[in-house]
Coordinates of C-alpha atoms and ligand atoms in Angstrom, one line a residue:
X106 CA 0.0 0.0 0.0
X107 CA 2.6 2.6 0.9
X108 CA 4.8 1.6 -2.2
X109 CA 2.2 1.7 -4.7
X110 CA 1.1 5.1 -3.1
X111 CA 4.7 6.4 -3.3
X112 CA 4.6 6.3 -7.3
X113 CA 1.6 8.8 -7.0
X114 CA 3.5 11.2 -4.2
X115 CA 5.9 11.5 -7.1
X116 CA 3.9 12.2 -10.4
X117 CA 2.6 14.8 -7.8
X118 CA 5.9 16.5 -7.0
X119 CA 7.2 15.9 -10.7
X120 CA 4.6 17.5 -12.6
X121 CA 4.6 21.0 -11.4
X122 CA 8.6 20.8 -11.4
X123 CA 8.3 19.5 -15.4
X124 CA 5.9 22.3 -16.2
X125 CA 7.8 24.9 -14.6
X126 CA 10.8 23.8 -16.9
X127 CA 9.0 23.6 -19.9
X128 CA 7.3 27.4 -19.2
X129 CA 11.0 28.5 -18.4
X130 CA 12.5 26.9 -21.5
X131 CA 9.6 27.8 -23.7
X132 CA 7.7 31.1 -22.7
X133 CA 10.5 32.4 -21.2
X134 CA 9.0 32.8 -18.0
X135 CA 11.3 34.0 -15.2
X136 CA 11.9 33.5 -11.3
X137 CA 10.8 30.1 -10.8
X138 CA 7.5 31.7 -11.7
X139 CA 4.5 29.9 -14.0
X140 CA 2.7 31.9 -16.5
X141 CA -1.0 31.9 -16.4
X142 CA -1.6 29.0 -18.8
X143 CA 0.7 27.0 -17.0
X144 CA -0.5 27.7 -13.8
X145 CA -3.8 26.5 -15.3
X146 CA -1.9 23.2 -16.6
X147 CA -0.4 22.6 -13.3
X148 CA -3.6 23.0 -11.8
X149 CA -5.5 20.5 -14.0
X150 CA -2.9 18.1 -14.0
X151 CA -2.9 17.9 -9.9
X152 CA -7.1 17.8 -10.0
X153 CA -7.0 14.7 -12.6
X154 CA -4.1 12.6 -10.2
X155 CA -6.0 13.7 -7.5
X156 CA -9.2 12.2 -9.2
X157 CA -7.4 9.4 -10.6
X158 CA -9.0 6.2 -10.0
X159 CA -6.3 4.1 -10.3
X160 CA -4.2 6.1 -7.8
X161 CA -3.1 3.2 -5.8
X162 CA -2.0 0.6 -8.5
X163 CA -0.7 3.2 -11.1
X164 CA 3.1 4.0 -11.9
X165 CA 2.9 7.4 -13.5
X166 CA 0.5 9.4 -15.1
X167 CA 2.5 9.6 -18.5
X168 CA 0.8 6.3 -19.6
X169 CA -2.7 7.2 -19.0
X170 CA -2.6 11.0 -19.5
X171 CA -4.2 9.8 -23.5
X172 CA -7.3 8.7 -21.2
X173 CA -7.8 10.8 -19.0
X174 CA -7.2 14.8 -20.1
X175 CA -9.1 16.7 -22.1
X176 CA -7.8 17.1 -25.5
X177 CA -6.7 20.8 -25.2
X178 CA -4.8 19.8 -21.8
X179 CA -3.4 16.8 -23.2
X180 CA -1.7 18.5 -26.0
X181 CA 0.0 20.6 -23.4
X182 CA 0.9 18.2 -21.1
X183 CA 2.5 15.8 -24.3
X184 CA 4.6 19.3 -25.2
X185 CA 5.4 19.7 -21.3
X186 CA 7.0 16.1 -21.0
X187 CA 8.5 16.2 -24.3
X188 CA 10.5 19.3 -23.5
X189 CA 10.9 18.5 -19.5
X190 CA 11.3 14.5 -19.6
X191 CA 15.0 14.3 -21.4
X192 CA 16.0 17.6 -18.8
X193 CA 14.4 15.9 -16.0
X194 CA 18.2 13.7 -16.0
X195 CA 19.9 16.0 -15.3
X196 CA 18.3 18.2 -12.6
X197 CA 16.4 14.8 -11.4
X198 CA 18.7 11.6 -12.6
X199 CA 16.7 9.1 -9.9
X200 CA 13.3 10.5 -11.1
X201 CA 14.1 10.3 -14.5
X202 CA 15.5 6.6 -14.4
X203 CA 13.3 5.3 -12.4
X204 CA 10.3 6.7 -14.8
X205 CA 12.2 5.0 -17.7
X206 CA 12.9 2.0 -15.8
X207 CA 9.1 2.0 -15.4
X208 CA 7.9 2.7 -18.6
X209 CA 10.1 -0.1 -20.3
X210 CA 8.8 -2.3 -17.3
X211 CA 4.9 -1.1 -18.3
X212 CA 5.5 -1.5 -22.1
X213 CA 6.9 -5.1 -21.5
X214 CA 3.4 -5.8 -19.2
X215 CA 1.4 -4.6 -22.0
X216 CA 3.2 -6.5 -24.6
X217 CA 2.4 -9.7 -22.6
X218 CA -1.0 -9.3 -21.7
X219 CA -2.0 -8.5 -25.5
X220 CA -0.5 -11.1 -26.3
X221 CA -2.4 -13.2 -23.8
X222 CA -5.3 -11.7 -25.4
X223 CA -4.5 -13.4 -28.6
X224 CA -4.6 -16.6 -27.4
Ligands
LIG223 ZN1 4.2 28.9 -19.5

């Protein structure tokens, strides 16, 4: 219970720290500061994980984020972990690896169960 709740405590911390990096790097917005829109997307993003019904068994939001957001959101939340996931290694190398370790983990889940499907 406290493990599987642990990957949730840190989609919650890493979000807002991905979309401040993305509105730094992109709308040049300065002082550790958000601009409006991203205050907006930060705000969203926390309500949806906080809603999430699959809090306790999820890994991170990244893999259901397609479900889940409204379309508008979702393109800015795609453009947020494009630009901030590959930076994440370098201001946050155990976050970052751990969400690759977990994403090639997931992937390799899914490939077995469709193919479970199959049969
Ligand atoms: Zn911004």
């Amino acid at each position: 219970m406290r493990n599987k709740l642990k990957a949730w405590e840190k989609e919650n911390r890493l979000i807002p720290v991905m979309i401040k990096k993305h509105c730094r790097g992109k709308h040049k917005t300065k002082g550790g500061q958000v601009c409006p829109e991203c205050a907006e997307l930060t705000e969203y993003a926390l309500y949806r994980l906080k809603m999430c019904p699959f809090k306790e068994n999820k890994k991170f939001c990244s893999f259901c984020v397609i479900h889940c957001y409204k379309p508008e959101m979702r393109d800015k939340i795609k453009a947020v972990m494009k630009y901030s996931g590959p930076r994440m290694i370098f201001t946050h190398p155990i976050f970052a690896l751990s969400h690759v370790t977990q994403m090639i983990k997931y992937k390799k889940k899914r490939k077995r169960e469709a193919k479970n499907l199959d049969r």
